[in-house]
Coordinates of C-alpha atoms in Angstrom, one line a residue:
Chain A
M1 CA 0.0 0.0 0.0
I2 CA 1.1 3.6 -0.7
K3 CA 1.1 5.4 2.7
I4 CA -0.3 8.9 2.8
V5 CA -0.5 11.5 5.5
I6 CA -3.1 14.3 5.1
I7 CA -2.2 17.6 6.7
G8 CA -5.4 19.6 7.4
S9 CA -8.9 18.8 8.5
G10 CA -11.1 21.1 6.5
N11 CA -13.4 20.3 3.5
V12 CA -10.6 19.2 1.1
A13 CA -8.9 17.1 3.7
H14 CA -12.3 15.5 4.6
H15 CA -13.1 14.7 1.0
M16 CA -9.6 13.4 0.2
F17 CA -9.8 11.1 3.2
E18 CA -13.2 9.9 2.0
A19 CA -11.9 9.3 -1.5
F20 CA -8.9 7.4 -0.5
R21 CA -11.0 5.1 1.7
N22 CA -12.1 3.5 -1.6
S23 CA -8.6 3.4 -3.1
P24 CA -7.3 -0.2 -3.4
I25 CA -3.7 1.0 -3.3
V26 CA -3.6 3.9 -0.9
E27 CA -3.8 3.9 2.9
V28 CA -4.2 7.2 4.8
I29 CA -2.1 6.5 7.9
Q30 CA -2.5 9.9 9.7
V31 CA -4.4 13.1 9.5
L32 CA -2.6 16.1 11.2
A33 CA -5.1 18.7 12.5
R34 CA -4.4 22.0 14.2
N35 CA -7.7 22.1 15.9
K36 CA -7.9 19.9 18.9
K37 CA -11.6 20.3 19.1
L38 CA -11.7 17.8 16.3
K39 CA -10.4 15.2 18.7
N40 CA -14.0 14.2 19.5
S41 CA -15.0 14.0 15.8
D42 CA -14.9 10.4 14.7
F43 CA -14.8 11.2 11.0
F44 CA -11.1 10.6 10.7
E45 CA -11.4 7.6 13.0
D46 CA -8.2 6.8 14.9
K47 CA -5.9 8.5 12.3
M48 CA -5.8 11.9 13.9
I49 CA -2.7 13.5 15.3
F50 CA -2.1 17.1 16.5
N51 CA 1.7 17.5 16.7
F52 CA 4.2 17.7 13.9
S53 CA 6.5 15.6 16.1
D54 CA 4.0 12.7 15.8
L55 CA 4.2 12.5 12.0
A56 CA 5.0 9.0 10.8
E57 CA 7.0 8.1 7.7
A58 CA 4.9 8.0 4.6
D59 CA 5.2 8.0 0.8
L60 CA 3.3 11.2 0.3
Y61 CA 2.3 14.2 2.5
L62 CA -0.8 15.9 1.2
I63 CA -1.2 19.5 2.6
A64 CA -4.9 20.4 2.4
V65 CA -5.1 23.8 4.1
S66 CA -5.9 27.4 3.1
D67 CA -3.4 28.9 0.6
N68 CA -1.8 31.3 3.0
A69 CA -1.0 28.5 5.6
I70 CA 0.7 26.2 3.1
S71 CA 4.2 27.7 3.3
N72 CA 4.3 27.9 7.0
I73 CA 3.2 24.3 7.4
A74 CA 5.7 23.0 4.8
S75 CA 8.5 24.7 6.6
Q76 CA 7.5 23.1 9.9
L77 CA 7.7 19.5 8.6
P78 CA 10.4 17.7 10.7
F79 CA 11.9 15.7 7.9
E80 CA 13.7 16.0 4.6
N81 CA 13.7 14.6 1.0
R82 CA 10.2 13.2 1.3
L83 CA 7.4 13.9 -1.3
V84 CA 5.2 16.8 -0.1
V85 CA 2.3 18.2 -2.2
H86 CA -0.3 20.9 -1.7
T87 CA -3.9 20.7 -3.0
S88 CA -4.4 24.4 -4.0
G89 CA -5.6 25.7 -7.4
A90 CA -3.9 29.0 -7.0
A91 CA -0.6 28.5 -5.0
D92 CA 2.8 28.0 -6.6
L93 CA 4.6 24.7 -6.1
A94 CA 7.6 26.9 -5.1
I95 CA 5.9 28.0 -1.8
L96 CA 6.6 24.5 -0.5
N97 CA 9.8 24.2 1.5
S98 CA 12.8 23.0 -0.6
K99 CA 14.0 20.6 2.1
N100 CA 11.4 18.1 0.6
R101 CA 10.4 17.0 -2.9
K102 CA 7.6 19.2 -4.1
G103 CA 4.4 18.6 -6.0
V104 CA 0.8 19.6 -6.5
F105 CA -2.3 17.4 -6.2
Y106 CA -5.2 19.7 -7.1
P107 CA -8.7 18.2 -7.0
L108 CA -10.9 20.5 -9.2
Q109 CA -14.3 20.4 -7.5
T110 CA -16.4 22.4 -5.0
F111 CA -16.4 20.7 -1.7
S112 CA -19.0 21.0 1.1
K113 CA -18.7 18.8 4.1
N114 CA -22.3 17.5 3.9
R115 CA -22.5 16.6 0.2
K116 CA -21.5 13.2 -1.1
I117 CA -19.6 13.4 -4.3
D118 CA -18.6 10.9 -7.1
Y119 CA -14.9 11.1 -6.5
D120 CA -14.1 9.2 -9.7
Q121 CA -15.5 12.2 -11.7
I122 CA -13.3 14.7 -10.0
P123 CA -10.3 15.8 -12.2
I124 CA -7.0 15.7 -10.4
C125 CA -4.4 18.1 -11.7
L126 CA -0.8 17.1 -11.0
E127 CA 2.5 19.1 -10.9
Y128 CA 5.8 17.7 -9.8
E129 CA 9.6 18.2 -10.0
Q130 CA 10.9 14.7 -10.4
E131 CA 9.8 12.0 -12.9
N132 CA 9.8 9.4 -10.1
D133 CA 7.3 11.4 -8.1
F134 CA 5.1 11.8 -11.1
V135 CA 4.8 8.0 -11.3
L136 CA 3.7 7.8 -7.7
L137 CA 1.3 10.8 -7.9
T138 CA -0.3 9.5 -11.1
K139 CA -0.8 6.1 -9.4
V140 CA -2.4 7.7 -6.4
A141 CA -4.6 10.0 -8.5
H142 CA -5.8 7.3 -10.9
S143 CA -6.7 5.1 -7.9
I144 CA -9.5 7.6 -7.0
S145 CA -10.3 9.4 -10.3
N146 CA -10.8 8.6 -14.0
Q147 CA -9.6 12.1 -14.9
V148 CA -5.9 12.8 -14.2
F149 CA -4.2 15.8 -15.9
K150 CA -0.6 17.1 -15.9
I151 CA -1.1 20.8 -15.5
N152 CA 1.7 23.3 -15.0
Y153 CA 1.5 26.4 -12.7
E154 CA 0.6 28.8 -15.5
Q155 CA -2.2 26.5 -16.6
R156 CA -3.4 25.9 -13.1
K157 CA -3.7 29.6 -12.4
K158 CA -5.8 30.0 -15.5
L159 CA -7.8 26.9 -14.6
H160 CA -8.5 28.2 -11.2
L161 CA -9.7 31.5 -12.7
S162 CA -12.0 29.5 -15.1
A163 CA -13.3 27.7 -12.0
V164 CA -14.1 31.0 -10.4
F165 CA -16.2 31.9 -13.4
V166 CA -18.1 28.6 -13.8
N167 CA -18.5 27.9 -10.1
N168 CA -18.3 31.0 -7.7
F169 CA -19.7 33.5 -10.2
T170 CA -22.3 31.1 -11.6
N171 CA -23.5 30.4 -8.1
H172 CA -23.8 34.1 -7.5
L173 CA -26.1 34.4 -10.5
Y174 CA -28.2 31.6 -9.1
Q175 CA -28.4 33.7 -5.9
I176 CA -29.6 36.7 -7.8
G177 CA -32.2 34.5 -9.5
E178 CA -33.3 33.4 -6.1
E179 CA -33.5 37.0 -4.7
I180 CA -35.6 38.2 -7.6
C181 CA -37.9 35.2 -7.2
L182 CA -38.3 35.7 -3.4
E183 CA -38.9 39.4 -3.7
N184 CA -41.9 38.6 -6.0
N185 CA -43.4 35.7 -4.1
I186 CA -42.2 33.1 -6.6
P187 CA -40.8 29.9 -5.2
F188 CA -37.1 29.6 -6.2
E189 CA -37.7 25.8 -7.0
I190 CA -39.4 27.0 -10.2
L191 CA -35.9 27.6 -11.6
N192 CA -34.4 24.2 -10.6
A193 CA -35.1 22.4 -13.9
L194 CA -33.7 25.4 -15.9
I195 CA -30.5 25.6 -13.8
L196 CA -29.8 21.8 -14.2
E197 CA -30.6 21.8 -17.9
T198 CA -28.4 24.8 -18.5
A199 CA -25.4 23.0 -16.9
K200 CA -26.1 19.7 -18.7
K201 CA -26.5 21.5 -22.1
A202 CA -23.2 23.4 -21.7
V203 CA -21.2 20.2 -21.0
R204 CA -22.8 18.3 -23.9
L205 CA -23.0 21.0 -26.5
S206 CA -20.5 23.9 -26.4
P207 CA -21.6 26.9 -24.3
K208 CA -21.1 29.0 -27.3
A209 CA -23.6 26.9 -29.3
A210 CA -26.0 26.9 -26.4
Q211 CA -26.1 30.7 -25.9
T212 CA -29.7 32.0 -26.1
G213 CA -31.5 35.1 -24.7
P214 CA -32.1 38.8 -25.4
A215 CA -28.3 39.7 -25.5
V216 CA -27.2 37.3 -28.2
R217 CA -30.2 38.1 -30.4
N218 CA -29.7 41.8 -29.7
D219 CA -33.3 42.2 -28.5
T220 CA -32.8 45.8 -27.2
Q221 CA -36.4 46.1 -26.2
T222 CA -36.2 43.2 -23.7
I223 CA -32.8 44.4 -22.5
E224 CA -34.2 47.8 -21.8
A225 CA -37.3 46.4 -20.1
H226 CA -35.1 44.2 -17.8
L227 CA -32.8 47.1 -16.9
S228 CA -35.8 49.2 -16.0
I229 CA -37.2 46.6 -13.5
L230 CA -33.8 45.9 -11.9
N231 CA -33.6 48.2 -8.8
N232 CA -30.5 46.7 -7.3
E233 CA -27.4 48.5 -8.6
N234 CA -25.1 45.5 -8.3
Q235 CA -27.5 43.3 -10.3
K236 CA -27.9 46.1 -12.9
S237 CA -24.1 46.3 -13.3
I238 CA -23.8 42.5 -13.7
Y239 CA -26.6 42.6 -16.2
Q240 CA -24.9 45.2 -18.2
S241 CA -21.4 43.8 -18.2
I242 CA -22.5 40.3 -19.2
T243 CA -24.9 41.6 -21.9
Q244 CA -22.0 43.7 -23.3
S245 CA -19.7 40.7 -23.3
I246 CA -22.2 38.5 -25.0
Q247 CA -22.8 41.1 -27.7
N248 CA -19.1 41.7 -28.3
N249 CA -18.8 37.9 -28.7
V250 CA -21.5 37.9 -31.4
K251 CA -19.6 40.7 -33.3
K252 CA -16.5 38.6 -33.2
L253 CA -18.1 35.7 -35.1
Chain B
M1 CA -59.7 14.6 -25.8
I2 CA -58.8 18.3 -25.5
K3 CA -58.0 19.6 -29.0
I4 CA -55.0 21.9 -29.4
V5 CA -53.7 23.8 -32.3
I6 CA -50.0 24.9 -32.1
I7 CA -49.2 28.1 -34.0
G8 CA -45.5 28.2 -34.8
S9 CA -42.9 25.7 -35.8
G10 CA -39.7 26.8 -33.8
N11 CA -38.1 25.2 -30.8
V12 CA -41.0 25.9 -28.3
A13 CA -43.6 24.6 -30.8
H14 CA -41.4 21.6 -31.5
H15 CA -41.1 20.7 -27.8
M16 CA -44.7 21.4 -26.9
F17 CA -45.7 19.1 -29.8
E18 CA -43.4 16.4 -28.4
A19 CA -44.7 16.9 -24.8
F20 CA -48.3 16.6 -25.8
R21 CA -47.6 13.4 -27.7
N22 CA -47.4 11.8 -24.2
S23 CA -50.4 13.5 -22.8
P24 CA -53.4 11.1 -22.3
I25 CA -56.0 13.9 -22.5
V26 CA -54.6 16.2 -25.2
E27 CA -54.5 15.8 -28.9
V28 CA -52.6 18.3 -31.1
I29 CA -54.8 18.4 -34.2
Q30 CA -52.9 21.0 -36.3
V31 CA -49.5 22.9 -36.4
L32 CA -49.7 26.2 -38.3
A33 CA -46.3 27.2 -39.8
R34 CA -45.3 30.2 -41.8
N35 CA -42.4 28.5 -43.4
K36 CA -43.4 26.2 -46.2
K37 CA -39.9 24.8 -46.3
L38 CA -41.0 22.8 -43.3
K39 CA -43.5 21.0 -45.5
N40 CA -40.9 18.3 -46.1
S41 CA -40.1 18.0 -42.5
D42 CA -41.8 14.9 -41.0
F43 CA -41.5 16.0 -37.4
F44 CA -45.0 17.4 -37.2
E45 CA -46.3 14.4 -39.2
D46 CA -49.6 15.1 -41.0
K47 CA -50.6 17.9 -38.7
M48 CA -49.0 20.8 -40.6
I49 CA -51.0 23.6 -42.2
F50 CA -49.8 26.8 -43.7
N51 CA -52.8 29.1 -44.0
F52 CA -54.9 30.7 -41.3
S53 CA -58.0 29.8 -43.4
D54 CA -57.3 26.1 -42.8
L55 CA -57.4 26.4 -39.0
A56 CA -59.8 23.9 -37.5
E57 CA -62.0 24.4 -34.4
A58 CA -60.1 23.5 -31.2
D59 CA -60.3 24.0 -27.4
L60 CA -57.0 25.8 -27.2
Y61 CA -54.7 27.7 -29.7
L62 CA -51.1 27.9 -28.5
I63 CA -49.1 30.6 -30.1
A64 CA -45.4 29.6 -29.9
V65 CA -43.6 32.3 -31.9
S66 CA -41.1 35.1 -31.2
D67 CA -42.5 37.8 -28.9
N68 CA -42.7 40.5 -31.6
A69 CA -44.8 38.3 -33.9
I70 CA -47.5 37.3 -31.3
S71 CA -49.7 40.3 -31.6
N72 CA -49.8 40.2 -35.4
I73 CA -50.6 36.5 -35.4
A74 CA -53.3 36.9 -32.8
S75 CA -55.1 39.5 -34.8
Q76 CA -55.1 37.4 -38.0
L77 CA -56.9 34.5 -36.4
P78 CA -60.2 34.1 -38.4
F79 CA -62.5 33.3 -35.4
E80 CA -63.8 34.8 -32.1
N81 CA -64.4 33.9 -28.5
R82 CA -62.0 30.9 -28.5
L83 CA -59.1 30.4 -26.0
V84 CA -55.9 31.7 -27.4
V85 CA -52.7 31.7 -25.3
H86 CA -49.1 32.6 -26.0
T87 CA -46.0 30.9 -24.6
S88 CA -43.8 33.9 -23.9
G89 CA -42.0 34.7 -20.6
A90 CA -41.8 38.4 -21.3
A91 CA -44.9 39.4 -23.3
D92 CA -48.1 40.8 -21.8
L93 CA -51.3 38.8 -22.1
A94 CA -52.8 42.0 -23.3
I95 CA -51.0 41.9 -26.6
L96 CA -53.3 39.0 -27.7
N97 CA -56.3 40.2 -29.7
S98 CA -59.4 40.9 -27.6
K99 CA -61.8 39.1 -30.0
N100 CA -60.6 35.8 -28.3
R101 CA -60.3 34.7 -24.7
K102 CA -56.7 35.3 -23.7
G103 CA -54.2 33.4 -21.6
V104 CA -50.5 32.5 -21.1
F105 CA -49.0 29.1 -21.1
Y106 CA -45.2 29.7 -20.4
P107 CA -43.0 26.6 -20.2
L108 CA -39.9 27.7 -18.2
Q109 CA -37.0 25.9 -19.9
T110 CA -34.2 26.3 -22.4
F111 CA -35.2 24.5 -25.6
S112 CA -32.9 23.3 -28.3
K113 CA -34.2 21.2 -31.2
N114 CA -31.8 18.4 -30.7
R115 CA -31.9 17.8 -27.0
K116 CA -34.4 15.5 -25.3
I117 CA -36.0 16.9 -22.2
D118 CA -37.9 15.4 -19.3
Y119 CA -41.1 17.4 -19.9
D120 CA -42.6 16.5 -16.6
Q121 CA -39.9 18.5 -14.9
I122 CA -40.6 21.7 -16.8
P123 CA -42.6 24.3 -14.8
I124 CA -45.6 25.6 -16.7
C125 CA -46.7 29.1 -15.7
L126 CA -50.3 30.0 -16.3
E127 CA -52.2 33.2 -16.7
Y128 CA -55.8 33.6 -17.7
E129 CA -58.8 36.0 -17.7
Q130 CA -61.7 33.6 -17.0
E131 CA -62.0 31.0 -14.3
N132 CA -63.3 28.5 -16.8
D133 CA -60.2 28.8 -19.0
F134 CA -58.1 28.3 -15.9
V135 CA -59.7 24.9 -15.4
L136 CA -58.8 23.8 -18.9
L137 CA -55.3 25.3 -18.9
T138 CA -54.5 23.6 -15.6
K139 CA -55.7 20.2 -16.9
V140 CA -53.6 20.6 -20.1
A141 CA -50.5 21.7 -18.1
H142 CA -50.8 19.0 -15.5
S143 CA -51.1 16.4 -18.3
I144 CA -47.5 17.1 -19.3
S145 CA -45.9 18.5 -16.2
N146 CA -45.7 17.9 -12.4
Q147 CA -45.1 21.6 -11.8
V148 CA -47.9 24.0 -12.7
F149 CA -47.9 27.6 -11.3
K150 CA -50.4 30.5 -11.5
I151 CA -48.1 33.4 -12.2
N152 CA -49.3 36.9 -13.0
Y153 CA -47.7 39.3 -15.5
E154 CA -45.6 41.2 -13.0
Q155 CA -44.3 38.0 -11.6
R156 CA -43.7 36.5 -15.0
K157 CA -41.6 39.5 -16.1
K158 CA -39.4 39.0 -12.9
L159 CA -39.3 35.3 -13.4
H160 CA -38.1 35.8 -17.0
L161 CA -35.4 38.2 -15.7
S162 CA -34.3 35.6 -13.2
A163 CA -34.2 33.0 -16.0
V164 CA -31.9 35.3 -17.9
F165 CA -29.5 35.4 -15.0
V166 CA -29.5 31.6 -14.2
N167 CA -29.6 30.5 -17.8
N168 CA -28.3 33.0 -20.4
F169 CA -25.8 34.7 -18.2
T170 CA -24.6 31.5 -16.5
N171 CA -24.1 30.0 -19.9
H172 CA -21.9 33.0 -20.9
L173 CA -19.8 32.4 -17.8
Y174 CA -19.3 28.8 -18.9
Q175 CA -18.2 30.2 -22.3
I176 CA -15.7 32.4 -20.6
G177 CA -14.4 29.4 -18.7
E178 CA -14.1 27.5 -22.0
E179 CA -12.2 30.4 -23.6
I180 CA -9.7 30.7 -20.8
C181 CA -9.1 26.9 -20.9
L182 CA -8.7 26.8 -24.7
E183 CA -6.3 29.8 -24.7
N184 CA -4.1 27.8 -22.2
N185 CA -4.3 24.4 -23.9
I186 CA -6.5 23.0 -21.2
P187 CA -9.4 20.7 -22.3
F188 CA -12.7 22.4 -21.4
E189 CA -14.0 18.9 -20.2
I190 CA -11.9 19.3 -17.1
L191 CA -14.6 21.7 -15.9
N192 CA -17.6 19.5 -16.6
A193 CA -17.8 17.9 -13.1
L194 CA -17.5 21.3 -11.5
I195 CA -20.2 22.8 -13.7
L196 CA -22.7 20.0 -12.9
E197 CA -21.9 19.9 -9.2
T198 CA -22.3 23.7 -8.9
A199 CA -25.8 23.5 -10.4
K200 CA -26.8 20.4 -8.3
K201 CA -25.6 22.0 -5.1
A202 CA -27.5 25.3 -5.7
V203 CA -30.8 23.5 -6.2
R204 CA -30.3 21.2 -3.1
L205 CA -28.7 23.8 -0.7
S206 CA -29.5 27.5 -1.2
P207 CA -27.1 29.3 -3.5
K208 CA -26.4 31.7 -0.7
A209 CA -25.2 28.9 1.5
A210 CA -23.2 27.3 -1.3
Q211 CA -21.2 30.5 -2.1
T212 CA -17.4 30.0 -2.0
G213 CA -14.4 31.6 -3.6
P214 CA -12.1 34.6 -3.2
A215 CA -14.8 37.2 -3.3
V216 CA -16.9 35.9 -0.5
R217 CA -13.9 35.3 1.8
N218 CA -12.5 38.7 0.8
D219 CA -9.2 37.2 -0.4
T220 CA -7.9 40.4 -2.0
Q221 CA -4.6 38.8 -3.0
T222 CA -6.3 36.2 -5.2
I223 CA -8.7 38.7 -6.6
E224 CA -5.8 41.0 -7.6
A225 CA -3.9 38.1 -9.1
H226 CA -7.0 37.1 -11.2
L227 CA -7.5 40.6 -12.4
S228 CA -3.9 40.8 -13.4
I229 CA -4.0 37.7 -15.6
L230 CA -7.4 38.6 -17.3
N231 CA -6.5 40.4 -20.5
N232 CA -10.0 40.5 -22.0
E233 CA -11.7 43.8 -20.9
N234 CA -15.2 42.2 -21.0
Q235 CA -14.1 39.4 -18.8
K236 CA -12.4 41.8 -16.4
S237 CA -15.5 43.9 -16.2
I238 CA -17.7 40.8 -15.4
Y239 CA -15.1 39.7 -12.8
Q240 CA -15.3 43.0 -11.1
S241 CA -19.0 43.5 -11.1
I242 CA -19.8 40.0 -9.8
T243 CA -17.0 40.2 -7.1
Q244 CA -18.4 43.6 -6.0
S245 CA -21.9 42.1 -5.8
I246 CA -20.8 39.1 -3.8
Q247 CA -18.9 41.3 -1.4
N248 CA -21.8 43.7 -0.9
N249 CA -24.0 40.7 -0.1
V250 CA -21.5 39.6 2.6
K251 CA -21.7 43.1 4.1
K252 CA -25.5 42.8 4.2
L253 CA -25.4 39.7 6.3

């Protein structure tokens, strides 16, 4: 078995632990947490430790903490020349401490503690310094996911930015939809089928081919009508910037 | 059987025809098209007609054409005091001609000709003038959908605006995600799982609860980094307006 230590106890750590539970070749031997309150949590079973000095020898140390804590944690590791990776979409591999072999193991998904996920559908993006480490990282990634990609730092930064658009920003548009519904005594559930179909359509067709609505057909009358009933300035500004962008795209065709 | 005539031969007409095919109580007896080129299309089987003078007597006439053509078509109908509805999310019921009984039968979904859809998941929004017509419209709607709503014009306008945010605008964000990927030699498919999970999460949790990302946690360093690598002015403007809106929402909490 490939032995892994997870460092961190948040959403990503939680889901990685869960994913590796089903891996036939990986065993998570320890989970290092800063928060001793978690001691009573039984999620990580008997794997939890709370001190760097208790870290056991492993084939891979997976740092799953917030971006600004990675560097500090990497420098506190009390060993050298082992394989240490972080799980961030935005952080450089270089922020890991050079006393160990560095890599990135970035699972591209939105994680919430209370939602079950099909781990084999989550893309894992790998970066590494040494060819030997690539072999191990690829094995580990393929043991939980069908989609494993070699992505360098420049690409990963751009991918993370794309993810902000399709996940964070899309979710905010859903929230605006919800707000407009609730203000008008319309149940938000009425939009459920549309939200799901919009997502399914984009992944099966291309989003460009799937684009519909007043902006793409330059229906200025409807656009004006919408702007006139939007009384929230933030919503209006989003309406205008996206409409402008859709229309500029049409011109480019 | 309740007899329906569909007026129009575009995406909505196409999908309504398909939906009613499975209705145990509705029979589509005619489809009136303007475009004679469709004569060779066998989709509408032997139901197609091309002249207003050929319209048969029916319980319900469903006008499924673009918003700006509804009024003209309604005034050309060669009969009086029958039930005539349009299928638009944005048009007033009042644009239908007063010589007939008016109503709205608005299926809230994004329709493409070549995508199969679970019709029973599509919300149908009804508006009507007479209580008798409501009974018939409700029967027809329930025979194809599990979700039937009585929605007045003010609500329908707002609902249509919400739909623009969660469908048209969301799709444009997917397109931006695709563009950023392709510019950086990253396959767009890498975002599929994230796009689908984001949509599923929003309909199961609330979008407000599901919000994550640099904007909501006020991670100014990541926001600055993203803005510095965005070289498309439209994308930058969308990034800024949505980030601003997310942050203002946080302040409101």
